[in-house]
Amino acid sequence: MPDADARYVPIEDYAVIGDCASAALVGKHGSIDWLCWPRFDSPSVFAALLDADEGGHFQVCPVGDFTVERRYLEDTNVLETTFTTDTGVLRLTDVMPVAGREAYRRELWPEHEILRRVECLEGEVEVSVVCDPRIEYARIDPPLEDRGPHGFFYNHEEAVLIVRSELPLTLSRGRGALYGQRTLRAGERHFLSLTYDEGEPAVLPLLGDHAERKLERSVGYWHDWAERCEYEGPYRNAVVRSALTLKLMTFAPSGAIVAAPTTSLPEAIGGERNWDYRYCWLRDAALTLRALYELGYEAEGRAFFSWLLHATRLTAPKLSVLYDVHGNSTVEERTLPHLEGYRQSPPVRVGNGAHDQLQLDTYGELISAAYEFARREERLDDWHARLLRSLGDEVCERWRAPDEGIWEVRSGRHHHTFSRAMCCVALERLVALREAGYLRVDADRYRSEAETIRAAVEEQGYNEEMGSYVATFGGDRVDASLLLLPFYGYTEATAPRMESTFTRIHEELAQEGLLYRYPPGTDDGLSSEEGAFGICSFWDEEMFARLGRLDEARENLNKTISYANDLGLFAEEIDPDTGAFLGNFPQAFTHVGLINAVLTLERVSEDPSDTAPAPN
């Protein structure tokens, strides 16, 4: 068998395109190696990302050797890849078409589409096309029907995939793959389209001028959305790219934002830390809401908050760690042994076993999101208030229980300091909402309980000998999540205990401008190693800013941003030694961290005395 690495593209060599319901990963080699339809967590159509030989892919590229340059068209999620060969230059433009609502009212659109435009810019280039769907996570090589000028139809149950191409394609023998090869000369331009429709008559996509207009409308849609970003500072390019990535990973019908559009990209090559991130985590709630509102995306903030409370009221007063895009909390984890995994790193998992863990910090994060929403919108509906009261009562009953904590350890439950501190934050935020007139709660009870929790955190969650808050009560290890305590208002960054904690965390966990989430060797129930966490690195820089150490904040922020790939995208983790991406990609949480770090740095830069926690 060939070397495993040679068959797989580095994670950082991928780009993402999407339509706010699903997404595809496109490699520098012009191959779509990951696509799930009709939504982010649906079974895959292409999965070469997780099995190079059997997963299926859709590639358009020159025959023979080439060099590559690529970019997103300015302020869009439309990808442009330029191949240079010895004989000419070829450009491939990839988009999942999107438009404003009026466009859908004027004409019929397929439920989902990938539109690919290939054009020869100089000389002549021999182009190769391979379209090889393997649906249901590559369990099925779907039957294909050649309908002549109408295209090729793949039917499976109630869904249909349609391939239409202005380049001639031929059906391979014995399987449902399409192949084509043709020499293009300067000025030639052709479209290819793959569409998906389910449960209704399929819409036959038109190519030519119609496809060109659809591409232009998509460019306009993304450009108009990006223009709404209210941040105009020195990091605008990075912030806008992060915002566009968050928008792409938003499931428009519900407002949910998935953590990543991929599953099982390993946190260590050959390790077992391979998780399905195509779901929505409550821990991201307040951080994401702040990013959306402060960038000026109020409609997206309202939609996200609405989804948060819709999903959680289905399980309240208990909270699930994660939910799918429709708010369902049962996403059972299973493995797919027929897929070898990215660079032969099994297991490939779908679903996520963390859904039934206990993470008490989620109460603080969700209630902080409600506080942020009420502060921005100056209202809470009656059912919002009832839900929040039930969550507050649950915190009072459960805060003493051990839990798995924010990092979803699989080594059992422990008394996590961050979880306890967030329970305190939850009750204090509810009291603040009561005092602002947004809801009625038993303020005396919540204040008293919050004081009890705070006393426990200060007594058992702080190690005097180390001069630091620690990961678990009575423990001696630090944890990067503790850097969030000032963000949530549990304490101030300049408080002596917090400042000494920051110093300790930075000393123990920082490497090459990046931060690990906890020390190597920490027992989290898994044996393999992991990379540095992008989000933790941005928390580190936010702390520098809150402490008024602005030069260090900028220096470290510039260093972390430099780890982005050539398109400005981040995975969940980074190998500090090589800069290689690890974990699922792109990672919403990392991009949220970038946005919030920039916003904090700007706020403190404008008013150096403003180092207290931003209200949230």
XYZ file of C-alpha atoms in Angstrom:
616
model
C 0.000 0.000 0.000
C 1.314 3.527 -0.750
C 2.493 5.653 2.114
C -0.615 6.839 3.983
C 0.542 10.440 4.002
C 0.929 10.527 0.228
C -2.753 9.694 -0.287
C -4.044 12.471 1.971
C -3.989 16.240 1.681
C -2.802 18.155 4.787
C -5.804 19.539 6.670
C -4.512 23.086 6.216
C -4.587 22.587 2.431
C -8.375 22.471 2.456
C -10.854 25.282 1.937
C -14.537 25.273 2.850
C -17.556 26.313 0.804
C -21.147 26.173 2.001
C -24.737 27.342 1.717
C -25.709 27.832 5.399
C -27.108 24.312 5.629
C -24.231 22.109 4.544
C -20.575 22.465 3.588
C -17.873 20.920 1.426
C -14.098 20.764 1.814
C -12.080 21.507 -1.331
C -8.373 20.679 -1.480
C -5.623 22.566 -3.248
C -5.678 19.749 -5.799
C -9.186 20.758 -6.897
C -10.869 17.807 -5.222
C -14.008 17.984 -3.100
C -13.126 15.337 -0.517
C -15.909 15.942 2.015
C -19.567 16.753 1.505
C -22.649 15.872 3.562
C -26.122 16.486 2.178
C -28.731 17.735 2.929
C -27.357 19.146 6.204
C -24.087 19.298 8.116
C -24.629 16.063 10.070
C -26.126 14.048 7.211
C -24.291 11.011 5.824
C -21.544 11.896 3.376
C -21.710 12.066 -0.399
C -17.916 12.396 -0.698
C -15.624 11.152 2.086
C -12.125 10.807 0.605
C -11.137 12.970 3.579
C -11.628 9.898 5.774
C -10.787 7.164 3.273
C -8.711 8.199 0.279
C -9.437 5.029 -1.682
C -13.068 4.288 -0.896
C -14.623 7.547 0.311
C -15.461 9.178 -3.010
C -14.525 12.601 -4.396
C -15.183 15.183 -7.118
C -11.992 16.505 -8.699
C -11.309 19.061 -11.410
C -7.632 19.775 -12.116
C -4.982 19.791 -14.854
C -3.491 16.561 -16.099
C 0.153 16.356 -15.043
C 2.174 18.642 -12.769
C 0.975 22.066 -11.642
C 1.474 24.734 -9.008
C -1.433 26.267 -7.130
C -2.526 29.660 -5.865
C -5.939 30.159 -4.311
C -8.058 32.734 -2.581
C -11.609 33.530 -1.617
C -13.063 36.260 -3.785
C -12.887 39.356 -1.587
C -15.211 39.172 1.410
C -16.983 36.022 0.183
C -17.044 32.246 0.653
C -16.530 31.740 -3.096
C -13.268 29.873 -3.711
C -10.940 30.544 -6.632
C -8.081 28.098 -7.343
C -5.517 28.902 -10.048
C -3.393 26.095 -11.504
C -0.243 26.918 -13.448
C 1.196 24.259 -15.762
C 4.012 24.197 -18.307
C 1.499 24.888 -21.082
C -0.991 27.308 -19.559
C -3.033 28.628 -16.631
C -6.364 27.212 -15.465
C -8.791 28.746 -12.971
C -11.396 26.799 -10.993
C -14.141 28.689 -9.134
C -16.200 26.764 -6.564
C -19.390 27.856 -4.835
C -22.442 26.418 -3.143
C -24.968 28.947 -4.477
C -26.770 31.212 -2.004
C -28.902 34.301 -2.456
C -31.419 36.511 -0.705
C -34.982 35.275 -0.268
C -36.281 37.192 -3.261
C -34.099 35.131 -5.615
C -35.767 31.925 -4.427
C -39.197 33.483 -4.984
C -38.410 34.439 -8.585
C -37.127 31.081 -9.799
C -36.710 27.431 -8.861
C -33.427 26.429 -7.230
C -32.231 22.906 -6.441
C -32.363 22.130 -2.729
C -28.540 22.093 -2.712
C -25.919 22.612 -5.404
C -22.181 22.708 -5.962
C -21.321 24.854 -8.961
C -17.831 24.626 -10.467
C -16.570 26.952 -13.207
C -13.370 25.975 -15.017
C -11.688 28.385 -17.426
C -8.395 28.560 -19.267
C -6.702 31.902 -18.735
C -3.500 31.413 -20.746
C -2.149 28.936 -23.264
C -3.816 25.549 -23.170
C -4.371 23.065 -20.349
C -5.525 19.462 -20.426
C -8.217 19.128 -17.770
C -9.227 15.995 -15.880
C -12.650 15.551 -14.232
C -13.612 12.761 -11.818
C -16.999 12.690 -10.063
C -17.378 9.607 -7.879
C -20.143 9.837 -5.248
C -20.127 7.200 -2.476
C -23.180 7.960 -0.392
C -24.086 6.922 3.164
C -20.487 7.290 4.378
C -19.204 5.340 1.344
C -21.369 2.323 2.056
C -23.206 2.751 -1.248
C -21.867 3.273 -4.757
C -25.144 4.664 -6.105
C -26.588 3.492 -9.424
C -26.350 6.045 -12.188
C -28.678 6.771 -15.083
C -27.467 8.606 -18.162
C -30.278 10.912 -19.332
C -28.364 12.464 -22.180
C -28.597 16.268 -22.310
C -30.366 16.319 -18.942
C -27.293 14.911 -17.173
C -26.515 11.907 -15.006
C -28.921 10.921 -12.229
C -27.995 9.071 -9.035
C -31.159 7.899 -7.276
C -31.196 6.643 -3.700
C -34.421 6.153 -1.772
C -36.199 9.541 -2.008
C -33.130 11.590 -2.914
C -31.527 12.305 -6.262
C -28.088 13.606 -7.192
C -27.818 15.173 -10.631
C -24.523 15.807 -12.412
C -24.590 18.198 -15.368
C -21.488 19.277 -17.221
C -20.516 21.374 -20.208
C -17.451 19.131 -20.491
C -18.138 15.639 -21.853
C -18.215 12.945 -19.150
C -18.174 9.181 -19.495
C -19.547 6.581 -17.112
C -16.921 4.147 -15.873
C -17.416 0.443 -16.187
C -18.736 -1.374 -13.163
C -19.382 1.606 -10.903
C -21.126 4.961 -10.771
C -18.123 7.188 -11.408
C -17.886 9.805 -14.141
C -14.675 10.680 -15.921
C -13.703 13.289 -18.498
C -10.577 14.693 -20.068
C -10.317 17.613 -22.452
C -7.847 20.272 -23.533
C -9.028 23.842 -22.923
C -7.560 26.835 -24.704
C -7.330 30.450 -23.553
C -10.784 31.994 -23.263
C -12.721 28.730 -22.912
C -15.058 28.554 -19.903
C -17.292 25.687 -18.789
C -19.570 24.883 -15.845
C -20.130 21.659 -13.926
C -22.962 21.215 -11.439
C -23.834 18.647 -8.791
C -27.262 19.053 -7.201
C -29.298 17.340 -4.501
C -33.059 17.189 -4.101
C -35.078 15.094 -1.680
C -38.746 14.223 -1.353
C -39.967 16.433 -4.180
C -39.499 16.843 -7.937
C -35.876 17.545 -8.715
C -34.900 20.906 -10.169
C -32.716 20.487 -13.250
C -29.886 23.034 -12.914
C -29.225 25.264 -15.902
C -25.646 25.979 -16.918
C -24.156 28.639 -19.182
C -25.345 32.194 -18.597
C -27.817 31.055 -15.931
C -25.004 29.473 -13.910
C -22.906 32.608 -14.363
C -25.704 34.744 -12.912
C -26.108 32.326 -10.012
C -22.396 32.621 -9.277
C -22.600 36.421 -9.413
C -25.598 36.448 -7.052
C -23.691 34.284 -4.583
C -20.704 36.617 -4.695
C -23.053 39.538 -4.064
C -24.789 37.764 -1.191
C -21.551 37.089 0.691
C -20.086 40.492 -0.107
C -23.183 42.306 1.148
C -23.165 40.242 4.333
C -19.478 40.943 4.999
C -20.019 44.668 4.498
C -22.275 44.684 7.562
C -19.291 43.915 9.808
C -18.805 46.936 12.060
C -15.204 46.205 12.997
C -12.822 48.439 11.026
C -9.551 47.949 12.901
C -6.147 46.592 11.868
C -7.293 42.957 12.054
C -10.283 43.441 9.769
C -9.257 40.801 7.237
C -8.919 38.132 9.909
C -12.130 39.181 11.650
C -14.202 39.260 8.442
C -12.878 35.865 7.381
C -13.772 34.482 10.806
C -17.244 36.034 10.627
C -17.829 34.631 7.130
C -16.768 31.211 8.386
C -19.236 31.399 11.270
C -21.996 32.436 8.879
C -21.163 29.531 6.580
C -21.437 27.132 9.531
C -24.842 28.508 10.522
C -27.815 26.270 9.795
C -30.075 28.981 8.417
C -33.443 27.240 9.033
C -32.858 27.188 12.810
C -30.041 29.664 13.553
C -27.805 26.951 15.059
C -24.040 27.172 14.524
C -22.138 23.887 14.244
C -18.726 23.502 15.851
C -17.252 22.249 12.566
C -18.580 20.708 9.350
C -16.376 17.594 9.677
C -16.052 14.482 11.789
C -13.100 12.403 12.955
C -10.192 14.543 11.812
C -7.641 13.392 14.410
C -6.184 15.525 17.167
C -3.048 13.382 16.830
C -2.181 11.367 13.737
C -2.702 7.723 14.611
C -4.490 8.581 17.858
C -8.054 7.895 18.970
C -9.116 11.514 19.639
C -11.398 11.587 16.623
C -14.756 13.210 17.290
C -17.837 14.261 15.369
C -18.165 18.046 15.613
C -21.142 18.569 13.284
C -23.306 19.645 16.231
C -23.881 22.690 18.408
C -22.261 23.040 21.842
C -23.793 25.101 24.643
C -20.324 26.009 25.924
C -19.957 28.265 22.848
C -23.145 30.208 23.611
C -22.092 33.447 25.300
C -18.764 33.671 23.463
C -20.494 33.333 20.101
C -23.322 35.694 20.970
C -20.898 38.402 22.022
C -18.952 38.042 18.762
C -22.087 38.306 16.620
C -23.540 41.311 18.414
C -20.331 43.298 18.663
C -19.635 42.825 14.961
C -23.102 44.190 14.191
C -24.837 40.945 13.250
C -27.910 41.418 15.419
C -30.215 39.250 13.280
C -27.800 36.320 13.504
C -27.448 36.911 17.244
C -31.204 36.822 17.731
C -31.536 33.675 15.605
C -28.752 31.934 17.507
C -30.238 32.848 20.881
C -33.666 31.692 19.748
C -32.193 28.333 18.766
C -30.352 28.082 22.091
C -33.516 28.460 24.136
C -35.622 26.353 21.781
C -33.152 23.471 22.046
C -32.586 23.675 25.775
C -36.229 23.967 26.782
C -36.745 20.483 25.312
C -34.468 19.027 28.018
C -34.741 21.685 30.762
C -34.040 21.944 33.583
C -31.302 19.496 32.617
C -29.009 20.594 29.829
C -27.407 18.419 27.217
C -23.824 19.223 26.303
C -24.649 19.421 22.603
C -27.621 19.419 20.256
C -28.127 18.885 16.561
C -29.152 21.754 14.315
C -32.848 21.132 14.997
C -32.396 20.996 18.775
C -32.378 17.218 19.285
C -30.080 16.134 22.103
C -29.774 12.422 21.358
C -26.877 11.969 18.942
C -25.635 8.496 19.803
C -21.989 7.861 19.032
C -20.951 4.960 16.813
C -17.941 4.013 14.728
C -17.637 3.292 11.006
C -14.999 0.541 10.790
C -15.206 0.316 6.983
C -13.489 3.736 6.716
C -9.751 3.794 7.448
C -9.731 7.342 8.849
C -7.734 10.406 7.838
C -4.128 9.284 7.288
C -5.106 5.884 8.707
C -6.214 7.308 12.052
C -9.269 5.312 13.112
C -11.834 5.215 14.513
C -14.168 7.220 12.324
C -17.038 8.315 14.569
C -20.486 9.690 13.835
C -22.576 11.058 16.657
C -20.942 12.200 19.873
C -20.988 10.399 23.212
C -20.512 13.668 25.078
C -24.195 14.449 24.529
C -25.181 12.723 27.775
C -22.295 13.977 29.909
C -22.824 16.373 32.797
C -21.098 19.698 32.225
C -22.228 22.137 34.882
C -20.401 25.045 33.238
C -23.048 25.036 30.502
C -25.554 26.573 32.927
C -23.323 29.590 33.365
C -22.620 29.875 29.654
C -26.265 29.648 28.626
C -27.477 32.076 31.298
C -24.647 34.462 30.373
C -25.902 34.307 26.788
C -29.391 35.217 28.039
C -27.900 38.132 29.974
C -26.087 39.284 26.819
C -29.299 38.989 24.799
C -31.381 40.912 27.344
C -28.762 43.639 27.610
C -28.725 44.041 23.831
C -32.410 43.564 23.046
C -33.795 44.984 26.316
C -36.326 42.184 26.664
C -36.930 38.596 27.669
C -40.121 36.774 26.767
C -42.202 35.158 29.509
C -41.187 31.664 28.453
C -37.547 32.762 28.434
C -37.968 33.825 32.051
C -39.634 30.555 33.063
C -36.847 28.552 31.442
C -34.115 30.602 33.098
C -35.730 30.258 36.528
C -35.833 26.476 36.118
C -32.137 26.488 35.199
C -31.288 28.582 38.242
C -33.130 26.196 40.534
C -31.288 23.292 38.918
C -27.946 24.966 39.581
C -28.846 25.340 43.253
C -29.627 21.628 43.423
C -26.700 20.254 41.400
C -23.642 22.477 41.734
C -21.986 20.220 44.312
C -22.000 17.245 41.928
C -18.849 16.176 40.066
C -18.997 16.496 36.297
C -16.998 15.814 33.124
C -16.245 19.514 32.693
C -15.793 21.791 29.698
C -13.214 19.510 28.044
C -15.516 16.459 28.068
C -12.989 14.159 29.726
C -13.664 10.447 29.504
C -11.879 9.566 32.737
C -14.952 9.987 34.936
C -16.450 12.886 36.829
C -14.456 15.316 38.953
C -15.062 18.524 40.892
C -13.942 20.974 38.207
C -13.103 24.478 39.362
C -14.321 26.118 36.160
C -17.658 24.290 36.365
C -18.217 25.483 39.936
C -17.227 29.041 39.085
C -19.678 29.048 36.185
C -22.458 27.866 38.497
C -21.705 30.939 40.592
C -21.808 33.093 37.449
C -25.159 31.561 36.467
C -26.824 32.577 39.724
C -25.215 36.021 39.808
C -26.388 36.702 36.243
C -29.946 35.680 37.150
C -29.870 38.086 40.077
C -28.606 40.819 37.716
C -31.474 40.066 35.316
C -33.871 40.312 38.260
C -32.421 43.667 39.298
C -32.728 44.946 35.719
C -36.415 44.000 35.713
C -36.225 41.225 33.084
C -37.469 38.343 35.233
C -38.574 37.438 38.737
C -36.467 34.994 40.725
C -35.787 34.238 44.368
C -32.902 36.689 44.456
C -32.069 36.096 48.115
C -31.748 32.353 47.566
C -29.622 32.789 44.457
C -27.342 35.336 46.119
C -26.820 33.099 49.126
C -26.106 30.049 47.002
C -23.727 32.012 44.775
C -21.798 33.172 47.828
C -21.511 29.577 49.025
C -20.237 28.437 45.642
C -17.738 31.294 45.464
C -16.399 30.425 48.900
C -15.912 26.807 47.827
C -14.090 27.854 44.651
C -11.791 30.219 46.507
C -11.039 27.664 49.225
C -10.745 24.442 47.219
C -10.189 25.597 43.632
C -7.160 27.764 44.405
C -3.783 26.232 45.235
C -1.921 28.589 47.555
C 1.401 26.825 47.046
C 1.135 27.162 43.262
C -0.408 30.617 43.411
C -3.033 29.564 40.923
C -6.585 28.420 40.400
C -6.425 24.766 39.429
C -8.401 22.432 37.197
C -10.073 20.454 39.991
C -10.731 21.050 43.666
C -7.670 20.177 45.698
C -5.621 19.597 42.549
C -2.251 20.797 41.351
C -2.747 21.151 37.591
C -3.701 24.264 35.665
C -6.361 24.440 32.980
C -6.666 27.002 30.178
C -10.434 27.297 30.674
C -9.709 29.286 33.836
C -8.630 32.156 31.572
C -12.340 32.679 30.862
C -13.185 33.664 34.440
C -12.721 37.401 33.725
C -14.747 37.163 30.505
C -17.722 35.813 32.419
C -17.316 38.307 35.232
C -16.453 35.805 37.956
C -13.403 37.943 38.730
C -11.311 40.696 37.205
C -8.164 40.008 35.210
C -6.250 42.321 37.549
C -7.362 40.515 40.722
C -4.197 39.120 42.396
C -5.365 35.502 42.237
C -6.355 35.784 38.592
C -3.168 37.539 37.569
C -0.996 34.925 39.249
C -3.121 32.178 37.664
C -2.551 33.717 34.252
C 1.190 33.792 34.841
C 1.186 30.127 35.851
C -0.981 29.025 32.928
C 1.102 30.944 30.428
C 4.329 29.489 31.825
C 3.096 25.887 31.814
C 0.909 25.700 28.725
C 2.319 28.180 26.190
C 4.531 27.033 23.337
C 5.495 28.922 20.184
C 2.728 31.482 20.648
C 0.103 28.775 21.205
C -1.534 27.317 24.288
C -2.417 23.777 25.282
C -5.680 23.295 27.159
C -4.019 21.387 30.020
C -0.576 19.888 30.752
C 0.594 16.812 28.832
C -0.045 13.652 30.803
C -3.331 14.858 32.276
C -5.615 11.859 32.734
C -8.594 12.534 30.490
C -9.360 8.894 29.746
C -7.471 8.841 26.424
C -3.927 7.718 25.721
C -2.902 9.723 22.650
C -1.414 13.207 22.643
C -3.001 16.314 21.151
C -2.004 19.631 19.663
C -2.265 23.145 21.024
C -5.813 24.528 21.083
C -6.410 27.559 18.885
C -9.194 28.908 21.100
C -7.006 28.751 24.219
C -4.307 30.749 22.457
C -6.792 33.546 21.794
C -7.972 33.440 25.433
C -4.329 33.947 26.420
C -4.054 37.053 24.262
C -7.340 38.397 25.578
C -5.925 38.135 29.095
C -2.839 40.104 28.096
C -5.149 42.842 26.825
C -7.313 42.826 29.967
C -4.162 43.231 32.036
C -3.209 46.297 29.999
C -0.170 44.530 28.510
C -1.108 45.649 25.018
C 2.232 45.194 23.265
C 2.403 41.590 24.437
C -1.234 41.070 23.464
C -0.586 42.309 19.921
C 2.658 40.376 19.564
C 1.050 37.118 20.639
C -2.123 37.761 18.655
C -0.080 38.350 15.495
C 1.807 35.145 16.163
C -1.352 33.069 16.603
C -3.046 34.568 13.548
C 0.038 33.682 11.512
C -0.801 29.997 12.044
C -3.948 30.348 9.902
C -3.793 28.666 6.520
C -3.406 30.672 3.323
C -7.154 31.422 3.335
C -7.313 32.622 6.959
C -8.951 29.451 8.299
C -8.211 27.555 11.511
C -8.712 23.990 12.630
C -9.390 23.065 16.254
C -5.715 22.414 17.059
C -2.249 23.212 15.751
C 1.031 21.347 16.092
C 3.356 24.041 17.528
C 6.450 22.327 16.102
C 5.281 22.140 12.487
C 2.267 24.436 12.248
C 0.220 21.521 10.879
C -3.511 21.553 11.572
C -5.083 18.888 13.758
C -8.685 18.136 14.610
C -11.865 19.139 12.838
C -11.789 21.943 10.296
C -12.705 24.726 10.111
C -13.419 25.139 13.814
C -16.052 27.728 14.782
C -14.815 27.964 18.381
C -11.326 28.991 17.220
C -12.706 31.714 14.975
C -14.966 32.970 17.780
C -11.861 33.189 19.965
C -10.051 35.262 17.352
C -12.946 37.706 17.052
C -13.313 38.161 20.815
C -9.579 38.615 21.349
C -9.499 41.338 18.704
C -12.571 43.058 20.154
C -11.088 43.066 23.671
C -7.761 44.377 22.406
C -9.522 47.185 20.535
C -11.666 48.126 23.538
C -8.692 48.332 25.879
C -6.547 50.104 23.278
C -9.182 52.833 22.966
C -9.469 53.199 26.745
C -6.423 51.785 28.609
C -8.258 52.171 31.918
C -11.017 49.851 30.701
C -9.446 46.542 31.760
C -12.456 45.245 33.656
C -14.582 42.442 32.215
C -16.849 43.530 29.387
C -20.483 43.158 30.414
C -21.885 39.936 29.036
